[in-house]
């Protein structure tokens, strides 16, 4: 006989504006027996605000495997559980994926509810018209690893979506410009859905100065979106000419300038590429 489990609901919660909770999320959070929360102290007030009397259990990145076992036991006992993170959608740069996998493996139903997510909220107002986008989330904290990660993304013709904390935004924007090229468009989505929400577009090469121009621009929560790599038919030719000039012993700056004049490719991008080829 197959076991009868109660379902696990995956429930997005507001990024900052409590009115962003959907009718369905409210209903689930007030009807389930248990809410598995990334931080029970953080989610307690939200449940109270919604009038939910569900009991809380902790499910954070350091106890996810153990929490999955606890959640499964509740589901097996016929008690429905809702999984929430501190803000936005669980499992999107947040714990949840391992819990969901374990619950599905056991044969219980996982019911996802749509709702707030910082990445899609920022994308919807970014005005970047690449046909595709790639969600990266948080870049590595160490500069070397971060630059390496960015190098792997450089040629992709997709809008790149990053999450970043305020104390790292300056260094990340510096690396974005250096590795991806200053001509690409950056959209900075800050404090989305909150009182000081701002969405600002500018060339990547101007971003550091803009952020440093006002300390308030460095505060809060950030989504950084970078327009995709604009590959042109010229790229292969530009690279060939650049390599030839470097092989002839021309200095990086001069080689980039000449290759740009010959092929029409962007001088800055060629300069960055020449530095790389030299390395
Ligand atoms: N699961 C969440 C989601 O669905 O977006 C993301 C959680 S992740 C731990 C937190 C990061 O999301 C923040 O550091 C920031 O990069 C981004 N974020 C969350 N709320 C935001 C907001 N109101 N405005 C801009 N970015 C936000």
Short mmCIF file of C-alpha atoms and ligand atoms in Angstrom, two decimals:
data_model
loop_
_atom_site.label_atom_id
_atom_site.label_comp_id
_atom_site.label_asym_id
_atom_site.label_seq_id
_atom_site.Cartn_x
_atom_site.Cartn_y
_atom_site.Cartn_z
CA UNK A 1 0.00 0.00 0.00
CA UNK A 2 1.37 3.45 -0.89
CA UNK A 3 1.80 5.87 1.98
CA UNK A 4 -0.55 8.86 2.21
CA UNK A 5 1.42 12.01 2.88
CA UNK A 6 0.13 15.51 3.50
CA UNK A 7 1.69 17.99 1.01
CA UNK A 8 4.67 20.30 1.42
CA UNK A 9 3.89 23.80 0.15
CA UNK A 10 6.74 26.04 -1.03
CA UNK A 11 5.60 29.54 -0.16
CA UNK A 12 7.23 32.80 -1.28
CA UNK A 13 7.01 35.71 1.17
CA UNK A 14 7.32 39.49 0.61
CA UNK A 15 10.70 41.08 -0.16
CA UNK A 16 9.78 44.06 1.94
CA UNK A 17 6.19 45.07 1.29
CA UNK A 18 3.75 42.97 3.30
CA UNK A 19 1.00 43.64 0.77
CA UNK A 20 2.87 41.43 -1.71
CA UNK A 21 1.70 38.23 -0.05
CA UNK A 22 -0.78 36.54 -2.38
CA UNK A 23 -4.25 35.41 -1.34
CA UNK A 24 -3.22 31.81 -1.91
CA UNK A 25 -0.01 32.11 0.15
CA UNK A 26 -1.97 33.69 2.96
CA UNK A 27 -4.49 30.85 2.83
CA UNK A 28 -1.80 28.16 2.92
CA UNK A 29 0.13 29.82 5.75
CA UNK A 30 -3.01 30.06 7.86
CA UNK A 31 -4.17 26.49 7.15
CA UNK A 32 -1.04 24.36 7.48
CA UNK A 33 -0.11 22.73 10.78
CA UNK A 34 3.58 23.62 10.47
CA UNK A 35 5.73 26.30 8.88
CA UNK A 36 9.35 25.35 8.25
CA UNK A 37 11.23 28.66 8.33
CA UNK A 38 14.78 29.71 7.54
CA UNK A 39 14.68 31.88 10.65
CA UNK A 40 11.77 31.27 13.00
CA UNK A 41 12.32 34.64 14.73
CA UNK A 42 12.05 36.38 11.37
CA UNK A 43 8.97 34.53 10.12
CA UNK A 44 7.09 34.59 13.44
CA UNK A 45 5.93 38.21 13.05
CA UNK A 46 4.77 37.57 9.46
CA UNK A 47 2.65 34.61 10.60
CA UNK A 48 1.24 36.68 13.41
CA UNK A 49 0.42 39.48 10.96
CA UNK A 50 -1.46 36.96 8.78
CA UNK A 51 -3.31 35.48 11.74
CA UNK A 52 -1.62 32.08 11.30
CA UNK A 53 -1.39 29.78 14.29
CA UNK A 54 0.88 27.27 12.58
CA UNK A 55 3.76 25.95 14.65
CA UNK A 56 7.26 26.82 13.52
CA UNK A 57 10.25 24.59 12.92
CA UNK A 58 13.72 25.69 11.83
CA UNK A 59 14.96 24.80 8.33
CA UNK A 60 18.13 26.71 7.50
CA UNK A 61 21.25 25.98 5.48
CA UNK A 62 23.05 24.37 8.45
CA UNK A 63 20.31 21.88 9.36
CA UNK A 64 18.60 21.27 6.03
CA UNK A 65 19.12 17.50 5.98
CA UNK A 66 17.90 17.08 9.53
CA UNK A 67 14.99 19.46 8.90
CA UNK A 68 14.00 17.43 5.84
CA UNK A 69 13.64 14.38 8.09
CA UNK A 70 11.48 16.30 10.55
CA UNK A 71 9.32 17.71 7.78
CA UNK A 72 8.85 14.27 6.25
CA UNK A 73 7.73 12.89 9.61
CA UNK A 74 5.06 15.63 9.85
CA UNK A 75 3.86 14.95 6.31
CA UNK A 76 3.73 11.25 7.04
CA UNK A 77 1.60 11.97 10.10
CA UNK A 78 -0.85 13.81 7.82
CA UNK A 79 0.22 17.33 8.88
CA UNK A 80 0.79 19.75 6.01
CA UNK A 81 3.94 21.88 6.10
CA UNK A 82 4.71 25.21 4.40
CA UNK A 83 8.34 26.00 3.63
CA UNK A 84 9.34 29.68 3.77
CA UNK A 85 12.62 31.61 3.68
CA UNK A 86 13.33 35.02 5.19
CA UNK A 87 12.13 36.83 2.07
CA UNK A 88 11.26 35.89 -1.49
CA UNK A 89 11.12 32.38 -2.87
CA UNK A 90 12.66 29.43 -1.00
CA UNK A 91 15.49 27.62 -2.83
CA UNK A 92 16.40 30.73 -4.86
CA UNK A 93 19.77 31.60 -3.26
CA UNK A 94 18.09 30.32 -0.10
CA UNK A 95 17.76 26.93 1.61
CA UNK A 96 15.01 24.61 0.44
CA UNK A 97 16.30 22.54 -2.51
CA UNK A 98 17.50 19.62 -0.37
CA UNK A 99 14.26 19.54 1.60
CA UNK A 100 12.17 19.54 -1.55
CA UNK A 101 14.30 16.78 -3.09
CA UNK A 102 14.00 14.55 -0.03
CA UNK A 103 10.24 15.07 0.24
CA UNK A 104 9.67 14.30 -3.45
CA UNK A 105 11.94 11.25 -3.28
CA UNK A 106 9.82 9.91 -0.42
CA UNK A 107 6.77 10.16 -2.65
CA UNK A 108 5.09 13.15 -1.00
CA UNK A 109 3.64 15.98 -3.04
CA UNK A 110 5.47 19.32 -3.24
CA UNK A 111 3.18 22.20 -4.19
CA UNK A 112 4.97 25.40 -5.28
CA UNK A 113 3.19 28.74 -4.99
CA UNK A 114 4.32 31.63 -7.22
CA UNK A 115 5.25 34.94 -5.64
CA UNK A 116 7.96 37.46 -4.80
CA UNK A 117 11.51 36.89 -6.01
CA UNK A 118 14.11 39.68 -6.18
CA UNK A 119 15.56 38.43 -9.49
CA UNK A 120 12.31 38.44 -11.46
CA UNK A 121 11.12 41.64 -9.78
CA UNK A 122 14.31 43.42 -10.93
CA UNK A 123 14.19 41.87 -14.40
CA UNK A 124 10.62 43.00 -14.99
CA UNK A 125 11.65 46.65 -14.61
CA UNK A 126 15.18 46.47 -16.05
CA UNK A 127 14.27 47.12 -19.66
CA UNK A 128 17.03 44.83 -20.93
CA UNK A 129 15.78 43.14 -24.06
CA UNK A 130 18.06 40.11 -24.29
CA UNK A 131 15.90 37.13 -25.19
CA UNK A 132 17.42 35.05 -22.39
CA UNK A 133 18.68 35.61 -18.88
CA UNK A 134 20.89 33.69 -16.55
CA UNK A 135 20.38 33.74 -12.82
CA UNK A 136 23.74 33.56 -11.07
CA UNK A 137 22.86 34.70 -7.56
CA UNK A 138 25.81 35.51 -5.31
CA UNK A 139 29.30 35.63 -6.82
CA UNK A 140 32.20 34.19 -4.79
CA UNK A 141 33.37 36.44 -1.99
CA UNK A 142 37.10 36.09 -2.75
CA UNK A 143 38.27 38.44 -5.50
CA UNK A 144 40.23 35.82 -7.47
CA UNK A 145 37.37 33.34 -7.49
CA UNK A 146 34.88 36.07 -8.32
CA UNK A 147 36.90 37.20 -11.34
CA UNK A 148 37.28 33.63 -12.51
CA UNK A 149 33.53 33.07 -12.22
CA UNK A 150 32.92 36.23 -14.24
CA UNK A 151 35.38 35.19 -16.92
CA UNK A 152 33.30 32.05 -17.47
CA UNK A 153 30.22 34.25 -18.02
CA UNK A 154 31.82 36.91 -20.18
CA UNK A 155 30.89 35.66 -23.63
CA UNK A 156 27.30 34.66 -22.83
CA UNK A 157 24.71 36.60 -24.83
CA UNK A 158 22.28 36.56 -21.88
CA UNK A 159 21.33 39.14 -19.29
CA UNK A 160 23.27 38.14 -16.16
CA UNK A 161 21.49 38.41 -12.81
CA UNK A 162 23.46 38.72 -9.58
CA UNK A 163 22.54 39.15 -5.95
CA UNK A 164 24.87 41.22 -3.80
CA UNK A 165 25.20 42.45 -0.24
CA UNK A 166 25.76 46.18 0.38
CA UNK A 167 29.24 45.77 1.87
CA UNK A 168 30.48 44.05 -1.30
CA UNK A 169 28.69 46.02 -3.98
CA UNK A 170 31.64 48.33 -4.79
CA UNK A 171 34.15 45.54 -5.30
CA UNK A 172 31.69 43.45 -7.27
CA UNK A 173 30.80 46.32 -9.59
CA UNK A 174 34.52 46.99 -10.09
CA UNK A 175 35.09 43.38 -11.14
CA UNK A 176 31.98 43.32 -13.33
CA UNK A 177 33.30 46.30 -15.28
CA UNK A 178 36.81 44.96 -15.49
CA UNK A 179 35.96 41.44 -16.59
CA UNK A 180 32.76 41.95 -18.60
CA UNK A 181 33.69 45.33 -20.12
CA UNK A 182 32.65 48.87 -19.22
CA UNK A 183 30.34 49.34 -22.19
CA UNK A 184 27.72 46.85 -21.13
CA UNK A 185 24.58 48.14 -19.42
CA UNK A 186 24.23 47.62 -15.69
CA UNK A 187 20.86 47.91 -14.00
CA UNK A 188 21.04 48.34 -10.24
CA UNK A 189 17.83 47.28 -8.50
CA UNK A 190 18.05 48.37 -4.87
CA UNK A 191 15.58 47.94 -2.01
CA UNK A 192 12.91 46.62 -4.35
CA UNK A 193 9.34 46.94 -3.08
CA UNK A 194 10.59 49.00 -0.11
CA UNK A 195 10.44 52.68 0.81
CA UNK A 196 13.75 53.59 -0.82
CA UNK A 197 13.37 51.43 -3.91
CA UNK A 198 15.54 52.53 -6.80
CA UNK A 199 16.23 51.14 -10.25
CA UNK A 200 19.06 52.78 -12.13
CA UNK A 201 20.61 51.92 -15.51
CA UNK A 202 24.06 53.05 -16.63
CA UNK A 203 27.14 51.77 -18.48
CA UNK A 204 29.10 49.35 -16.30
CA UNK A 205 32.19 51.51 -16.65
CA UNK A 206 30.42 54.41 -14.87
CA UNK A 207 28.90 52.37 -12.07
CA UNK A 208 31.64 52.62 -9.46
CA UNK A 209 31.76 56.40 -9.65
CA UNK A 210 27.97 56.62 -9.52
CA UNK A 211 27.77 54.43 -6.43
CA UNK A 212 30.56 56.35 -4.73
CA UNK A 213 28.81 59.63 -5.57
CA UNK A 214 26.29 59.12 -2.74
CA UNK A 215 26.69 56.70 0.22
CA UNK A 216 22.92 56.10 0.18
CA UNK A 217 23.31 54.40 -3.19
CA UNK A 218 25.41 51.71 -1.49
CA UNK A 219 22.83 50.86 1.17
CA UNK A 220 20.25 48.08 1.24
CA UNK A 221 19.72 44.96 -0.82
CA UNK A 222 20.87 44.71 -4.42
CA UNK A 223 20.09 42.91 -7.62
CA UNK A 224 22.67 43.67 -10.31
CA UNK A 225 21.72 42.95 -13.91
CA UNK A 226 24.22 43.14 -16.74
CA UNK A 227 23.20 43.15 -20.40
CA UNK A 228 24.38 40.15 -22.43
CA UNK A 229 27.56 39.99 -24.48
CA UNK A 230 26.92 41.54 -27.88
CA UNK A 231 28.78 39.22 -30.21
CA UNK A 232 29.34 40.62 -33.68
CA UNK A 233 30.44 38.86 -36.82
CA UNK A 234 33.65 40.87 -36.40
CA UNK A 235 34.71 39.30 -33.15
CA UNK A 236 36.67 36.38 -34.55
CA UNK A 237 38.38 38.68 -37.04
CA UNK A 238 39.18 41.27 -34.34
CA UNK A 239 40.70 38.58 -32.18
CA UNK A 240 42.79 37.29 -35.10
CA UNK A 241 44.13 40.77 -35.91
CA UNK A 242 44.79 41.52 -32.25
CA UNK A 243 46.76 38.29 -31.80
CA UNK A 244 48.82 39.03 -34.91
CA UNK A 245 49.72 42.50 -33.68
CA UNK A 246 50.65 41.22 -30.23
CA UNK A 247 52.75 38.47 -31.80
CA UNK A 248 54.61 41.18 -33.72
CA UNK A 249 55.56 42.65 -30.34
CA UNK A 250 53.27 45.71 -30.26
CA UNK A 251 52.40 46.99 -26.78
CA UNK A 252 48.91 46.12 -25.55
CA UNK A 253 47.49 49.63 -25.90
CA UNK A 254 48.76 50.12 -29.42
CA UNK A 255 47.68 46.66 -30.54
CA UNK A 256 44.15 47.27 -29.22
CA UNK A 257 43.98 50.69 -30.91
CA UNK A 258 45.14 49.36 -34.27
CA UNK A 259 42.96 46.24 -34.12
CA UNK A 260 40.00 48.48 -33.35
CA UNK A 261 40.82 50.81 -36.27
CA UNK A 262 41.19 47.85 -38.65
CA UNK A 263 38.12 45.82 -37.62
CA UNK A 264 35.77 48.36 -36.07
CA UNK A 265 35.55 46.34 -32.82
CA UNK A 266 35.38 48.23 -29.50
CA UNK A 267 38.80 49.46 -28.36
CA UNK A 268 38.19 48.90 -24.64
CA UNK A 269 37.08 45.32 -25.17
CA UNK A 270 40.12 44.67 -27.34
CA UNK A 271 42.37 46.23 -24.72
CA UNK A 272 40.93 43.93 -22.02
CA UNK A 273 41.26 40.95 -24.35
CA UNK A 274 44.88 41.89 -25.20
CA UNK A 275 45.75 41.99 -21.48
CA UNK A 276 44.29 38.54 -21.14
CA UNK A 277 46.12 37.15 -24.16
CA UNK A 278 49.38 38.56 -22.75
CA UNK A 279 48.72 36.81 -19.44
N1 LIG B 1 15.06 33.87 -2.08
C1 LIG B 1 15.21 35.27 -2.30
C2 LIG B 1 14.53 35.63 -3.63
O1 LIG B 1 13.61 34.91 -4.02
O2 LIG B 1 14.87 36.63 -4.25
C3 LIG B 1 16.65 35.70 -2.28
C4 LIG B 1 17.33 35.43 -0.97
S1 LIG B 1 19.02 35.88 -0.94
C5 LIG B 1 19.54 35.19 0.58
C6 LIG B 1 18.97 37.58 -0.48
C7 LIG B 1 19.42 38.48 -1.63
O3 LIG B 1 18.34 38.73 -2.51
C8 LIG B 1 19.86 39.86 -1.16
O4 LIG B 1 21.22 39.87 -0.74
C9 LIG B 1 19.68 40.69 -2.41
O5 LIG B 1 20.75 40.47 -3.31
C10 LIG B 1 18.40 40.05 -3.00
N2 LIG B 1 17.23 40.78 -2.49
C11 LIG B 1 16.35 40.35 -1.56
N3 LIG B 1 15.41 41.30 -1.33
C12 LIG B 1 15.72 42.33 -2.14
C13 LIG B 1 15.15 43.62 -2.36
N4 LIG B 1 14.07 44.02 -1.70
N5 LIG B 1 15.73 44.44 -3.28
C14 LIG B 1 16.83 44.05 -3.95
N6 LIG B 1 17.41 42.85 -3.78
C15 LIG B 1 16.87 42.01 -2.89
#
